[in-house]
Coordinates of C-alpha atoms and ligand atoms in Angstrom, one line a residue:
M6 CA 0.0 0.0 0.0
I7 CA 1.5 3.4 -0.9
S8 CA 1.1 6.2 1.5
Q9 CA 1.9 9.6 0.0
G10 CA 0.7 12.7 1.7
G11 CA -1.6 10.5 3.9
V12 CA -3.3 9.0 0.8
K13 CA -3.2 5.2 0.8
S14 CA -3.8 3.3 -2.3
M15 CA -4.1 -0.3 -3.5
L16 CA -4.7 -1.9 -6.9
F17 CA -6.8 -5.0 -7.4
K18 CA -6.1 -6.5 -10.8
N19 CA -8.3 -8.6 -13.0
L20 CA -11.8 -9.0 -11.5
F21 CA -15.1 -9.7 -13.1
I22 CA -17.7 -7.4 -11.4
E23 CA -21.1 -9.1 -11.0
N24 CA -22.1 -10.5 -14.5
A25 CA -19.5 -8.5 -16.5
T26 CA -17.8 -10.4 -19.2
E27 CA -14.7 -8.0 -19.4
A28 CA -12.3 -8.0 -16.5
V29 CA -11.4 -4.7 -14.8
D30 CA -8.9 -3.4 -12.2
I31 CA -10.0 -1.5 -9.1
R32 CA -8.0 1.2 -7.4
V33 CA -8.9 1.8 -3.8
T34 CA -7.7 5.0 -2.2
D35 CA -8.3 6.0 1.4
G36 CA -11.0 3.3 1.7
K37 CA -12.9 4.3 -1.4
F38 CA -13.2 3.0 -4.9
E39 CA -11.2 5.6 -6.7
K40 CA -11.0 4.1 -10.2
I41 CA -12.6 1.1 -11.9
A42 CA -11.3 0.4 -15.4
A43 CA -9.4 -2.1 -17.5
N44 CA -5.6 -2.1 -17.5
L45 CA -4.8 0.4 -14.8
E46 CA -1.1 0.9 -14.3
A47 CA 0.2 0.5 -10.8
L48 CA 1.5 3.7 -9.2
P49 CA 5.1 3.6 -8.0
G50 CA 5.2 1.6 -4.8
E51 CA 1.4 0.8 -4.9
E52 CA 0.4 -2.6 -3.4
V53 CA -1.0 -4.8 -6.1
V54 CA -3.3 -7.7 -5.5
D55 CA -3.6 -10.0 -8.6
C56 CA -7.1 -11.4 -8.3
G57 CA -6.5 -13.7 -11.3
G58 CA -9.9 -13.3 -13.1
K59 CA -12.2 -13.9 -10.1
L60 CA -15.7 -12.7 -9.4
A61 CA -16.2 -9.5 -7.4
L62 CA -19.5 -8.7 -5.8
P63 CA -20.6 -6.0 -3.4
P64 CA -20.8 -7.4 0.1
V65 CA -23.2 -10.3 0.8
I66 CA -26.3 -9.3 2.7
E67 CA -28.3 -11.3 5.2
S68 CA -31.7 -9.6 5.0
H69 CA -33.6 -11.8 7.5
V70 CA -32.1 -13.7 10.4
H71 CA -32.9 -14.2 14.1
L72 CA -29.6 -13.6 15.8
D73 CA -31.0 -13.6 19.3
T74 CA -31.9 -17.3 18.9
C75 CA -28.8 -18.4 17.0
L76 CA -26.7 -21.4 18.1
T77 CA -29.3 -22.6 20.6
A78 CA -30.6 -25.8 18.8
G79 CA -31.1 -28.7 21.2
R80 CA -31.2 -26.5 24.3
P81 CA -33.1 -27.2 26.4
R82 CA -34.5 -29.7 23.9
W83 CA -34.8 -30.3 20.2
N84 CA -37.8 -29.3 18.0
M85 CA -39.0 -32.9 17.2
S86 CA -42.0 -32.0 15.0
G87 CA -40.2 -29.5 12.9
T88 CA -43.1 -27.1 13.1
L89 CA -42.9 -23.3 13.6
F90 CA -45.1 -23.6 16.7
E91 CA -42.9 -26.2 18.4
G92 CA -39.9 -24.0 17.6
I93 CA -41.6 -21.1 19.3
Q94 CA -42.2 -23.3 22.4
C95 CA -38.6 -24.5 22.5
W96 CA -37.5 -20.9 22.3
E97 CA -39.9 -20.0 25.2
E98 CA -38.1 -22.7 27.2
Y99 CA -34.7 -21.3 26.4
K100 CA -35.7 -17.7 27.4
P101 CA -35.1 -18.2 31.2
F102 CA -31.4 -18.8 30.4
L103 CA -31.0 -15.5 28.6
T104 CA -28.5 -13.0 29.9
K105 CA -27.0 -10.1 28.0
Q106 CA -23.6 -11.7 28.0
E107 CA -24.9 -15.1 26.9
V108 CA -26.7 -13.5 24.0
K109 CA -23.6 -11.5 23.0
D110 CA -21.4 -14.6 23.1
R111 CA -23.6 -16.5 20.8
V112 CA -24.1 -13.6 18.4
N113 CA -20.5 -12.7 18.3
K114 CA -19.8 -16.3 17.1
A115 CA -22.6 -16.2 14.5
I116 CA -21.6 -12.9 13.0
R117 CA -18.0 -14.1 12.5
M118 CA -19.4 -17.1 10.7
Q119 CA -21.3 -14.7 8.5
A120 CA -18.3 -12.4 8.0
S121 CA -16.3 -15.4 6.9
N122 CA -18.8 -15.9 4.1
G123 CA -18.6 -12.3 2.8
I124 CA -21.5 -10.9 4.7
Q125 CA -21.2 -7.2 5.8
H126 CA -24.8 -6.3 6.4
V127 CA -27.3 -8.2 8.5
R128 CA -30.9 -7.4 9.4
T129 CA -31.8 -9.3 12.5
H130 CA -35.2 -9.8 14.2
V131 CA -35.1 -9.7 17.9
D132 CA -37.9 -11.1 20.1
I133 CA -39.3 -8.3 22.2
N134 CA -42.0 -10.3 24.0
D135 CA -39.8 -10.3 27.1
P136 CA -40.6 -7.9 29.9
K137 CA -36.8 -7.3 30.4
L138 CA -35.9 -6.9 26.7
T139 CA -32.6 -8.7 27.5
A140 CA -31.8 -9.8 23.9
M141 CA -32.7 -6.3 22.6
E142 CA -30.3 -4.7 25.0
A143 CA -27.6 -7.2 24.0
L144 CA -28.1 -6.6 20.2
L145 CA -28.2 -2.9 20.6
E146 CA -24.8 -2.9 22.4
L147 CA -23.3 -5.4 19.9
R148 CA -24.5 -3.3 16.9
D149 CA -22.2 -0.6 18.0
E150 CA -19.3 -2.9 19.0
V151 CA -19.1 -4.7 15.7
K152 CA -19.7 -1.8 13.3
D153 CA -16.2 -1.7 11.9
F154 CA -16.8 -5.1 10.2
M155 CA -20.6 -5.6 10.2
D156 CA -23.7 -3.4 9.8
I157 CA -26.5 -4.7 12.0
Q158 CA -30.1 -3.6 11.5
I159 CA -32.4 -4.5 14.3
V160 CA -36.1 -5.3 14.0
A161 CA -38.2 -5.2 17.1
F162 CA -40.1 -8.5 16.6
P163 CA -43.1 -9.4 18.8
Q164 CA -42.9 -13.2 18.6
Y165 CA -46.3 -13.7 20.4
G166 CA -48.0 -10.7 18.9
I167 CA -48.6 -7.0 19.7
L168 CA -52.1 -7.5 21.0
S169 CA -52.0 -11.1 22.0
Y170 CA -49.1 -10.7 24.5
P171 CA -49.3 -8.7 27.7
K172 CA -48.1 -5.2 27.1
G173 CA -47.0 -6.2 23.6
K174 CA -47.6 -2.7 22.3
E175 CA -45.7 -1.0 25.1
L176 CA -42.7 -3.4 24.6
L177 CA -42.6 -2.6 20.9
E178 CA -42.7 1.1 21.6
D179 CA -39.9 0.7 24.3
A180 CA -37.7 -1.2 21.8
L181 CA -38.1 1.5 19.2
K182 CA -37.3 4.2 21.7
M183 CA -34.2 2.2 22.8
G184 CA -32.9 2.3 19.3
A185 CA -34.3 -0.6 17.2
D186 CA -34.2 0.3 13.5
A187 CA -37.5 -1.3 12.5
A188 CA -40.8 -2.2 13.9
G189 CA -42.1 -5.8 13.4
A190 CA -45.5 -7.5 13.7
I191 CA -46.8 -11.1 13.4
P192 CA -50.4 -10.8 12.1
H193 CA -50.9 -14.6 11.6
F194 CA -50.1 -15.3 15.2
E195 CA -52.5 -12.8 16.8
F196 CA -55.6 -14.4 18.4
T197 CA -58.1 -12.9 15.9
R198 CA -58.3 -11.4 12.5
E199 CA -59.3 -8.1 14.2
Y200 CA -56.2 -8.2 16.3
S201 CA -54.2 -9.0 13.2
V202 CA -55.3 -5.9 11.3
E203 CA -55.2 -3.7 14.4
S204 CA -51.6 -4.9 15.2
L205 CA -50.5 -3.8 11.8
N206 CA -52.1 -0.4 12.3
I207 CA -50.1 -0.1 15.6
C208 CA -46.9 -1.2 13.9
F209 CA -47.3 1.4 11.2
D210 CA -48.3 4.2 13.7
L211 CA -45.3 3.5 15.9
A212 CA -42.9 3.2 12.9
Q213 CA -44.1 6.6 11.7
K214 CA -44.0 8.2 15.1
Y215 CA -40.3 7.2 15.6
N216 CA -39.3 7.3 11.9
K217 CA -38.4 3.6 11.7
L218 CA -38.5 1.0 8.9
I219 CA -41.0 -1.9 9.1
D220 CA -40.4 -5.6 8.6
V221 CA -43.4 -7.8 9.3
H222 CA -43.4 -11.6 9.9
C223 CA -46.3 -11.9 7.6
D224 CA -48.6 -14.9 7.0
E225 CA -45.9 -17.5 7.9
I226 CA -48.5 -20.3 7.9
D227 CA -49.9 -22.7 5.3
D228 CA -53.4 -21.2 5.9
E229 CA -54.7 -19.7 2.7
A230 CA -57.0 -17.5 4.8
S231 CA -54.1 -15.7 6.5
R232 CA -54.2 -12.4 4.8
G233 CA -52.1 -9.9 6.7
L234 CA -50.2 -9.2 3.5
E235 CA -53.1 -7.2 1.9
T236 CA -53.2 -4.9 4.9
V237 CA -49.4 -4.5 5.0
A238 CA -49.3 -3.6 1.3
T239 CA -52.3 -1.2 1.7
R240 CA -50.7 0.6 4.6
A241 CA -47.3 0.8 2.8
Y242 CA -49.2 2.5 0.0
E243 CA -51.5 4.8 1.9
T244 CA -48.9 6.0 4.4
G245 CA -46.3 6.6 1.6
M246 CA -43.8 4.4 3.5
R247 CA -43.5 2.2 0.4
D248 CA -40.0 0.7 0.2
M249 CA -39.4 1.4 3.9
V250 CA -41.7 -1.6 4.4
T251 CA -40.9 -5.3 4.1
A252 CA -43.1 -8.4 4.2
S253 CA -41.1 -11.4 5.4
H254 CA -42.0 -15.0 4.8
T255 CA -45.5 -14.5 3.3
T256 CA -45.7 -18.3 3.0
A257 CA -49.5 -18.3 2.9
M258 CA -49.2 -16.7 -0.5
H259 CA -47.9 -20.1 -1.7
S260 CA -51.4 -21.5 -0.8
Y261 CA -53.6 -18.6 -1.9
N262 CA -55.8 -19.3 -4.9
N263 CA -54.7 -17.7 -8.2
A264 CA -57.7 -15.5 -8.6
Y265 CA -57.0 -13.9 -5.3
V266 CA -53.3 -13.5 -6.1
I267 CA -54.1 -11.7 -9.4
R268 CA -56.2 -9.2 -7.4
L269 CA -53.6 -8.9 -4.6
M270 CA -50.7 -8.4 -7.1
R271 CA -52.0 -5.0 -8.1
I272 CA -51.7 -3.5 -4.6
L273 CA -48.4 -5.3 -4.0
K274 CA -47.0 -3.5 -7.0
M275 CA -48.6 -0.2 -6.1
S276 CA -47.2 -0.4 -2.6
G277 CA -43.5 -0.4 -3.6
M278 CA -42.7 -2.6 -0.7
N279 CA -40.1 -5.4 -0.4
F280 CA -40.4 -9.1 0.2
V281 CA -38.0 -11.5 1.9
A282 CA -38.3 -15.3 1.4
N283 CA -36.5 -17.7 3.7
P284 CA -36.3 -20.8 1.4
C285 CA -34.4 -23.2 3.7
V286 CA -36.4 -22.6 6.8
N287 CA -39.8 -22.3 5.2
V288 CA -39.4 -25.5 3.2
H289 CA -38.4 -27.2 6.5
L290 CA -41.2 -25.7 8.6
G291 CA -43.9 -25.7 6.0
G292 CA -46.2 -28.4 4.8
R293 CA -46.3 -29.9 8.2
A294 CA -50.1 -30.2 8.4
D295 CA -50.1 -31.9 5.0
T296 CA -50.1 -35.6 4.3
Y297 CA -49.4 -35.8 0.5
P298 CA -48.9 -33.8 -1.5
K299 CA -46.8 -31.7 0.9
R300 CA -46.6 -28.0 0.1
R301 CA -43.1 -26.5 -0.2
S302 CA -44.4 -23.3 1.5
M303 CA -42.1 -20.8 -0.1
T304 CA -43.7 -17.5 -1.2
R305 CA -44.1 -16.8 -4.9
V306 CA -40.6 -15.5 -5.6
K307 CA -40.7 -16.2 -9.3
E308 CA -44.0 -14.4 -9.9
L309 CA -43.2 -11.4 -7.6
T310 CA -39.9 -11.0 -9.4
A311 CA -41.6 -11.2 -12.8
E312 CA -43.8 -8.3 -11.7
G313 CA -40.8 -6.2 -10.9
I314 CA -41.3 -6.5 -7.1
N315 CA -38.1 -6.5 -5.0
V316 CA -37.4 -9.9 -3.3
S317 CA -34.4 -10.9 -1.3
F318 CA -33.5 -14.1 0.5
G319 CA -32.7 -14.7 4.2
Y320 CA -31.4 -17.7 6.1
D321 CA -33.8 -17.0 9.0
D322 CA -32.0 -19.2 11.4
I323 CA -28.5 -20.4 12.3
F324 CA -28.7 -23.6 14.3
D325 CA -31.7 -22.9 16.5
P326 CA -35.2 -24.3 17.3
W327 CA -36.4 -23.5 13.7
N328 CA -33.4 -24.8 11.9
P329 CA -31.2 -27.6 13.3
L330 CA -28.6 -26.8 10.5
G331 CA -27.2 -23.5 9.2
N332 CA -23.8 -21.9 9.0
G333 CA -24.9 -18.5 7.9
N334 CA -23.6 -18.9 4.3
M335 CA -26.1 -17.2 2.0
R336 CA -25.3 -19.7 -0.7
D337 CA -27.7 -22.1 1.1
P338 CA -30.9 -20.0 0.8
V339 CA -30.0 -19.1 -2.8
F340 CA -29.5 -22.7 -3.7
M341 CA -32.7 -23.9 -2.0
G342 CA -34.7 -20.9 -3.3
L343 CA -33.8 -21.6 -6.9
Y344 CA -34.8 -25.3 -6.5
A345 CA -38.0 -24.7 -4.5
G346 CA -39.0 -21.7 -6.7
H347 CA -38.5 -23.4 -10.1
M348 CA -35.9 -20.8 -10.9
L349 CA -33.0 -22.8 -12.4
G350 CA -33.2 -21.2 -15.9
Y351 CA -29.7 -20.1 -17.1
D352 CA -30.4 -16.4 -16.6
E353 CA -32.1 -17.1 -13.3
I354 CA -29.0 -18.8 -12.0
C355 CA -26.7 -16.1 -13.3
N356 CA -28.7 -13.4 -11.6
S357 CA -29.5 -15.2 -8.4
Y358 CA -26.7 -13.5 -6.4
K359 CA -28.9 -10.4 -6.4
F360 CA -31.2 -12.1 -3.9
V361 CA -28.4 -11.8 -1.3
T362 CA -26.7 -8.6 -2.6
T363 CA -28.5 -5.8 -4.6
N364 CA -32.1 -6.8 -3.9
A365 CA -31.2 -7.3 -0.2
A366 CA -29.6 -3.8 -0.2
R367 CA -33.0 -2.4 -1.3
T368 CA -34.8 -4.3 1.4
L369 CA -32.3 -2.9 4.0
H370 CA -32.7 0.6 2.4
L371 CA -29.0 1.0 1.9
G372 CA -29.4 3.4 -1.0
D373 CA -26.6 4.4 -3.4
A374 CA -23.9 3.9 -0.8
Y375 CA -24.1 0.2 -1.7
G376 CA -22.4 -1.2 -4.8
I377 CA -19.0 -1.4 -6.5
K378 CA -18.7 2.0 -8.1
E379 CA -16.3 4.9 -8.1
G380 CA -16.8 7.2 -5.1
N381 CA -18.4 4.5 -2.9
A382 CA -16.7 3.0 0.2
A383 CA -14.5 0.1 -1.0
N384 CA -16.7 -2.7 0.3
F385 CA -16.5 -5.8 -1.8
V386 CA -16.0 -9.6 -1.8
V387 CA -14.0 -11.8 -4.1
F388 CA -15.2 -15.4 -4.8
D389 CA -13.0 -18.2 -5.8
A390 CA -14.7 -18.6 -9.2
K391 CA -14.8 -16.7 -12.4
N392 CA -18.5 -16.0 -12.2
W393 CA -21.6 -16.5 -10.0
Y394 CA -22.8 -19.6 -11.8
D395 CA -19.6 -21.5 -10.8
A396 CA -19.4 -19.9 -7.4
L397 CA -22.9 -21.2 -6.7
N398 CA -22.5 -24.6 -8.3
Y399 CA -19.1 -25.4 -6.7
D400 CA -19.9 -23.8 -3.4
V401 CA -16.6 -21.9 -3.5
S402 CA -15.1 -19.9 -0.7
V403 CA -15.1 -16.1 -0.4
L404 CA -11.3 -15.4 -0.8
Y405 CA -11.5 -11.9 0.5
S406 CA -14.0 -9.6 2.1
Y407 CA -12.9 -5.9 2.1
R408 CA -14.7 -3.1 3.9
N409 CA -13.5 0.5 3.6
G410 CA -10.5 -0.9 1.8
K411 CA -9.6 -3.0 4.9
L412 CA -9.5 -6.8 4.8
V413 CA -12.3 -8.2 7.1
A414 CA -11.9 -11.9 6.3
E415 CA -10.0 -14.2 4.0
T416 CA -10.2 -17.9 3.2
K417 CA -7.6 -20.1 1.5
P418 CA -9.0 -21.9 -1.5
K419 CA -10.0 -25.5 -1.0
E420 CA -7.6 -27.9 -2.7
T421 CA -8.4 -31.5 -3.4
T422 CA -6.4 -34.1 -5.3
V423 CA -8.1 -37.1 -6.7
H424 CA -5.6 -40.0 -7.0
Y425 CA -7.2 -41.7 -10.0
Ligands
LIG512 N1 -40.2 -17.0 14.8 C1 -41.1 -17.0 13.8 O1 -42.3 -16.7 14.1 N2 -40.8 -17.5 12.6 C2 -39.6 -17.9 12.3 N3 -39.4 -18.3 11.1 C3 -38.6 -17.8 13.3 C4 -38.9 -17.4 14.5 C5 -37.3 -18.3 12.9
LIG513 FE1 -38.2 -15.0 10.5

């Protein structure tokens, strides 16, 4: 790295950015992308990293995960039925063990697993149906402690509901006042349809009062009559909050009849809101009330995408009561999402990195600051493959993850010899 007059500069040679077919070089100066072009000459003394024709992407984004519950699977017991509801019960049995330090220890591990896979932005839901808000306090402290290598967005998530849990509304408001970035809701888990609609009104009112984003756990159930989504979309439209609003899961949409979806799609488009699907976990938790055929319970990613609606993918859970597996590598939800969503067309595969990069950046409302372009902070990852198709197919490592021009994580490429 050269340092002349306090300006530090590095040159990364020979990278394919996103789906580009021509390789370019990237000069990073003082933590920013200064110049992106083919065949840049190294400055005298400049550190040069030859990337050898590998894929560069903007940082990977985890747009939906529950970090407060991560790494707790099997404690105090395993979720044997594999249902969402037994998962909630297992979590309830874990809650007495929560302390601020215990939460931070687990989350510190999980976010380093995420960082090793090129993730630099995470939106986490944090259960606020806890009179002490222990996990919320832990995550708020951690958000600050890790900001040099990870951006954490926190959604105040009422696991048992806003109106169906004692003082649910007050706890949601407290969490927003404490500093949560977004308000959540769980309309399909409220006791009644009336509570469901009213809880969404409360969520929107509080988000507007405190100028927060919204991310609703919306219709995560195989019940075709679960219709929180139409209310979320209508409020997003009427309030003008639009792309500040995200509907997560929306698995009931998998089961809606097509006539209803055609009517619904109009307001979904008008709303300008975002969707997050969680393919691994919803395929695992879904269809559990079915004999055969068993529904795959992923929301209509292909159809929403075709309508120009923004969809990103989340892992949802890293080794917890809702997912006994999970290492935080966003390759997994992309892989599962493409299979479960019938999206293995050539172009669909080539573009699928967007579910965990650019689309997720829109969900998180990151704006123009996100992306590999001159003037932006030098945040990018290099995969051990020449393009995304191969990176996905061969499950390659993230060789480097850079943030503000500084190396956050690196992995040596895997090397195998077959002796025949
Ligand atoms: N809680 C919930 O309601 N749904 C989920 N998918 C998880 C927690 C992980
Ligand atoms: Fe979730």
